[in-house]
mmCIF file of C-alpha atoms in Angstrom:
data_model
loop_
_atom_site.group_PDB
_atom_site.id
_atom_site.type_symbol
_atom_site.label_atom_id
_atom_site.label_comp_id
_atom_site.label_asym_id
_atom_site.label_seq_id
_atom_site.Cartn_x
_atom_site.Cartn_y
_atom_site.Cartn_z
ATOM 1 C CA UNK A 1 -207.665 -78.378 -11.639
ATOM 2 C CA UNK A 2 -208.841 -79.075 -15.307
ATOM 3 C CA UNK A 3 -207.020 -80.139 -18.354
ATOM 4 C CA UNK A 4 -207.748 -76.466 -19.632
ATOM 5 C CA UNK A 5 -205.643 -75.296 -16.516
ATOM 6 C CA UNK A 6 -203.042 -77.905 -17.036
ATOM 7 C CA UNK A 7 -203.056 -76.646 -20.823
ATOM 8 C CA UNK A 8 -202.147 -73.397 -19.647
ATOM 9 C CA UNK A 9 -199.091 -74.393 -17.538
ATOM 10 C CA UNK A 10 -195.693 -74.495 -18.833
ATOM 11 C CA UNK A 11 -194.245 -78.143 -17.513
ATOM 12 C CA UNK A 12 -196.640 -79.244 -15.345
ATOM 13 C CA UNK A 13 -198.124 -82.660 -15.523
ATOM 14 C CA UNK A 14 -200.383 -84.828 -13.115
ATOM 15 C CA UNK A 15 -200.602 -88.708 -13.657
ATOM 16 C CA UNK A 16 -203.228 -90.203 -11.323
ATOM 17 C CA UNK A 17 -203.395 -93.903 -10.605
ATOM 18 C CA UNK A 18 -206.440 -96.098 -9.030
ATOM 19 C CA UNK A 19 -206.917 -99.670 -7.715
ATOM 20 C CA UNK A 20 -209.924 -100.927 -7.506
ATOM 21 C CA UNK A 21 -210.388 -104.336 -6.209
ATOM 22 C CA UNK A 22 -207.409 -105.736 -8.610
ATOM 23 C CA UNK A 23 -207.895 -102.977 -11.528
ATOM 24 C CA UNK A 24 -205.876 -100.569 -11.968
ATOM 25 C CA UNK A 25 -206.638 -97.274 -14.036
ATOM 26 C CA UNK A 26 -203.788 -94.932 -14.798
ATOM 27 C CA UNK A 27 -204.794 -91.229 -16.586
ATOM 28 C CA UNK A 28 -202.080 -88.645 -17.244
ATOM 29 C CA UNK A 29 -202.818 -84.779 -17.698
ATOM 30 C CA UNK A 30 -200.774 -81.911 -18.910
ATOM 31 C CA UNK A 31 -197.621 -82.299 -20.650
ATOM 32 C CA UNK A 32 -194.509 -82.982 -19.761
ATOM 33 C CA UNK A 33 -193.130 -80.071 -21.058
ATOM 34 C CA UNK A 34 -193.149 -77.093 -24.087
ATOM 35 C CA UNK A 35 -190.409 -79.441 -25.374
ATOM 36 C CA UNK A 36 -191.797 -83.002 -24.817
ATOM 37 C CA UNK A 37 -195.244 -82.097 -25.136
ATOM 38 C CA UNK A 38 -196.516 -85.624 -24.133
ATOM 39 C CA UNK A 39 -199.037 -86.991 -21.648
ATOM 40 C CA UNK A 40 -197.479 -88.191 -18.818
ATOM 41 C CA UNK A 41 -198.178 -92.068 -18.454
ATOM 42 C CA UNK A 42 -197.914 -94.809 -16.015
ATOM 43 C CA UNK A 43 -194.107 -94.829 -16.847
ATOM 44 C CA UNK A 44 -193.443 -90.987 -16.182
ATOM 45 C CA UNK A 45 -190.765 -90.140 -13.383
ATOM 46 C CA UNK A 46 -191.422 -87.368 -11.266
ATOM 47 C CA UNK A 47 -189.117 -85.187 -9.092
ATOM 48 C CA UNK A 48 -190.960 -85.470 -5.586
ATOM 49 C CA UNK A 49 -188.096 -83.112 -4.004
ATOM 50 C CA UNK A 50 -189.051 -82.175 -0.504
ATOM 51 C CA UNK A 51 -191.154 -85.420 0.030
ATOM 52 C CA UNK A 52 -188.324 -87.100 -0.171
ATOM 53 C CA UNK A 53 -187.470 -85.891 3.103
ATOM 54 C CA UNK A 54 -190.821 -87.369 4.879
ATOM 55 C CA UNK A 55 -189.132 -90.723 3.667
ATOM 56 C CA UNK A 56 -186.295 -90.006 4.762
ATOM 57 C CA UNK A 57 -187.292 -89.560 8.176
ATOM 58 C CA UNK A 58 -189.960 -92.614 7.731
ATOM 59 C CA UNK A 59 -187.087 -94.836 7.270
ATOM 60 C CA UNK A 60 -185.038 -93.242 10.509
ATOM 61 C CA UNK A 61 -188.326 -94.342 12.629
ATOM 62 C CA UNK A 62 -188.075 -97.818 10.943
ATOM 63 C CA UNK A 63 -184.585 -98.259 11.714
ATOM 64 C CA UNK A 64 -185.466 -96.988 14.942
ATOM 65 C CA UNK A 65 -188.045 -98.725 15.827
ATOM 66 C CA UNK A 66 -186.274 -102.116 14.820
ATOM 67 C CA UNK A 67 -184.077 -101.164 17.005
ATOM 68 C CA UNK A 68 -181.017 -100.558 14.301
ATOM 69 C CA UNK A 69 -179.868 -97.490 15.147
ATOM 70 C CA UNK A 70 -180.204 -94.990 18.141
ATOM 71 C CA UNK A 71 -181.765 -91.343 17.816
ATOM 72 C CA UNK A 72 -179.267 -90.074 20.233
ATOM 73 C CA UNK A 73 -176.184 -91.850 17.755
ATOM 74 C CA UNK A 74 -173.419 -89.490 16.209
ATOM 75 C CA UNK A 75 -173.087 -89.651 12.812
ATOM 76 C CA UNK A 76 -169.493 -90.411 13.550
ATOM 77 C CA UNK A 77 -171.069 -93.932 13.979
ATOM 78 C CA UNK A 78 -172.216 -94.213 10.307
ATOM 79 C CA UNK A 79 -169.043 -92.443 8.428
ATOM 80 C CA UNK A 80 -165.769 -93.732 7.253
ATOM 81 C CA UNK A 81 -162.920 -93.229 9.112
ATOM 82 C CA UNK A 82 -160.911 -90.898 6.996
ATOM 83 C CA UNK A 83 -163.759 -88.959 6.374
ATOM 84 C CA UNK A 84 -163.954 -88.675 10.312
ATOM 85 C CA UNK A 85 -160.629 -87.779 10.766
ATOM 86 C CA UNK A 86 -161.210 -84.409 8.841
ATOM 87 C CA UNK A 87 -164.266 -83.279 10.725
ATOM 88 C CA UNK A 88 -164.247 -80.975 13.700
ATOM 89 C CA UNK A 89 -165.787 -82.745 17.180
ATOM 90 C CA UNK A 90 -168.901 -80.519 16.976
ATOM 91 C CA UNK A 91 -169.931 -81.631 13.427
ATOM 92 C CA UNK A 92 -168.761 -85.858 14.716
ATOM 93 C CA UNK A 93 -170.899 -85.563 17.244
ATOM 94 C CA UNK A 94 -174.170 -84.455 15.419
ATOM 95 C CA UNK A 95 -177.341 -87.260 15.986
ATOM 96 C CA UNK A 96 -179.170 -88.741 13.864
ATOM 97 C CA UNK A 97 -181.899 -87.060 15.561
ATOM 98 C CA UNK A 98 -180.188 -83.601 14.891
ATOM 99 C CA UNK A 99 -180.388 -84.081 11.434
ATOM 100 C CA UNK A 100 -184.046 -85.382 11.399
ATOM 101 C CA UNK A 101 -185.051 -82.128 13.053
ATOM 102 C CA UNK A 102 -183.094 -79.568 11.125
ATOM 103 C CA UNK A 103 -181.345 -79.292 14.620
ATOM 104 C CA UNK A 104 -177.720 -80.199 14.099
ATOM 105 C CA UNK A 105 -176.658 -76.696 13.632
ATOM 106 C CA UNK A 106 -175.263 -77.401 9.634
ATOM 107 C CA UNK A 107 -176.343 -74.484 7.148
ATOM 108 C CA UNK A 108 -179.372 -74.997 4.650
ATOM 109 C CA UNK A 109 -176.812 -75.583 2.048
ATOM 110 C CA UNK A 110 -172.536 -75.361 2.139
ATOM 111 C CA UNK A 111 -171.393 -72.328 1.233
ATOM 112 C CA UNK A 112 -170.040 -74.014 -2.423
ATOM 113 C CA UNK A 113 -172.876 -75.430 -3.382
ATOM 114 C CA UNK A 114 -175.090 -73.004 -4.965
ATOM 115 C CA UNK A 115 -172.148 -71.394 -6.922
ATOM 116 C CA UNK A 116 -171.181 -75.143 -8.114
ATOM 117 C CA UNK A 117 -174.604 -76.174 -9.765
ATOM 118 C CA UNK A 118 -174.389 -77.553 -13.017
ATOM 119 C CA UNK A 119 -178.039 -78.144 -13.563
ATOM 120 C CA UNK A 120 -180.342 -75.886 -11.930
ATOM 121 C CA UNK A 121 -183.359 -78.132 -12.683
ATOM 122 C CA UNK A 122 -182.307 -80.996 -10.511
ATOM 123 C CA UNK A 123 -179.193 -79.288 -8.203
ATOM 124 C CA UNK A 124 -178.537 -82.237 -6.562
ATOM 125 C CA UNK A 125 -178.044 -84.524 -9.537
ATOM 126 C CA UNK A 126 -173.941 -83.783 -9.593
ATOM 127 C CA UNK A 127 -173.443 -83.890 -5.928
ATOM 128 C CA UNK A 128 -171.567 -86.678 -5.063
ATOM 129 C CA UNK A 129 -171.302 -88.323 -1.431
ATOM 130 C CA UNK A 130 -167.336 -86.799 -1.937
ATOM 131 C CA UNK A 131 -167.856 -83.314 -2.113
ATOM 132 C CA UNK A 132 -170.601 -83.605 0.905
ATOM 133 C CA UNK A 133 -167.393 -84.923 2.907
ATOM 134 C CA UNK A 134 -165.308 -82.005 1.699
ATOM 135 C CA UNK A 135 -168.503 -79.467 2.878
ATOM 136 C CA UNK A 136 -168.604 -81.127 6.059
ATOM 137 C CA UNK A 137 -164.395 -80.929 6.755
ATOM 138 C CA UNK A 138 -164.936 -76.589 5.718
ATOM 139 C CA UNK A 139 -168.428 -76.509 7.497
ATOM 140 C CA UNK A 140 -169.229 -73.635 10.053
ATOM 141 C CA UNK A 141 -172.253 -74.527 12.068
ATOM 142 C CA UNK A 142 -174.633 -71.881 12.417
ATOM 143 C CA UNK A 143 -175.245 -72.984 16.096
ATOM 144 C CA UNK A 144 -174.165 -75.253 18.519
ATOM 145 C CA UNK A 145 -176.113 -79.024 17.772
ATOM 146 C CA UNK A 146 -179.545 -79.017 19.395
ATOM 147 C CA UNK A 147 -179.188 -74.990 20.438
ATOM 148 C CA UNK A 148 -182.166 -74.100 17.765
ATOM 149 C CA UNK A 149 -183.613 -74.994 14.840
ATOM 150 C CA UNK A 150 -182.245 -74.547 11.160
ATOM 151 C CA UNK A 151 -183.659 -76.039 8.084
ATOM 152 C CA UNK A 152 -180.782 -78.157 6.385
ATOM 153 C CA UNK A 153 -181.005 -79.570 3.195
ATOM 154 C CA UNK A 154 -177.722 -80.797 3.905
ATOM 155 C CA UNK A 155 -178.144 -82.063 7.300
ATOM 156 C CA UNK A 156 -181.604 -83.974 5.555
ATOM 157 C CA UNK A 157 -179.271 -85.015 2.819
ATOM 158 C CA UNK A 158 -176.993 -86.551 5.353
ATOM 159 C CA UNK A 159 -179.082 -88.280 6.702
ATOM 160 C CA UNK A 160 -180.418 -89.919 3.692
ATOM 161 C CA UNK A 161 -177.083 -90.997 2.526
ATOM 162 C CA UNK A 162 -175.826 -92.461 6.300
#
């Protein structure tokens, strides 16, 4: 892609980075957007969205693999107990490993959450760890845990935040 194509494109911007034995070199393209029309620079935050679910999972096999937490352990083991309390058995007794493998049986999204976004550029940025609870006490599962496979932003986001 050249800076003509990045000229082109509304908000999109592309900050590269390069170490070579002990130098670095930093070059932003684009703009950030029609509004902030600015390079992007070596201080420019970037949404990485679904990539942030590769780290999640990263960190699972860390924990893991240090021997932390189990693959096979509810996520009853990682909530509070009033939060607990409110859940039925089939959503306590979802893995870790559930979650990790959009296997747990929990919806893409709960079923309040799309018509409760206040700011469709980063939908998650309002979502508190609360009203996740509350979703999870009202969730249907889709299937029973490990039964078949069903992308989950929320069961991704779950695991993220236990």
């Amino acid at each position: 892609m050249t800076q003509d194509d990045l000229s082109k494109r509304e908000n999109l911007a592309l900050t590269i980075g390069v170490v070579d034995r002990g130098h670095h070199y930093i070059q932003g393209f684009g703009k950030l957007s029609n509004t902030a029309p600015a390079v992007p620079n070596a201080g420019t935050i970037y949404e990485i969205g679904f990539v942030t679910k590769v780290f999640t999972v990263t960190v699972l096999a860390k924990l893991v693999n240090d021997g932390n937490v189990e693959l096979d352990a509810p996520i009853r083991l990682y909530l509070p107990v009033e939060v607990i309390n409110q859940l039925n058995p089939a959503v306590q007794s979802i893995t870790l490993q559930q979650l990790a493998t959009h296997t747990s049986g929990l919806p893409r999204f709960p079923d309040s959450f799309l018509a409760e976004i206040k700011n469709y550029s980063n939908p998650y940025l309002h979502y508190t760890a609360q009203e996740m609870y509350a979703d999870l006490a009202e969730i249907t599962l889709l299937s029973e845990p490990r039964q078949s496979y069903e992308y989950s932003n929320l069961g991704l986001g779950l695991l993220g935040h236990l």
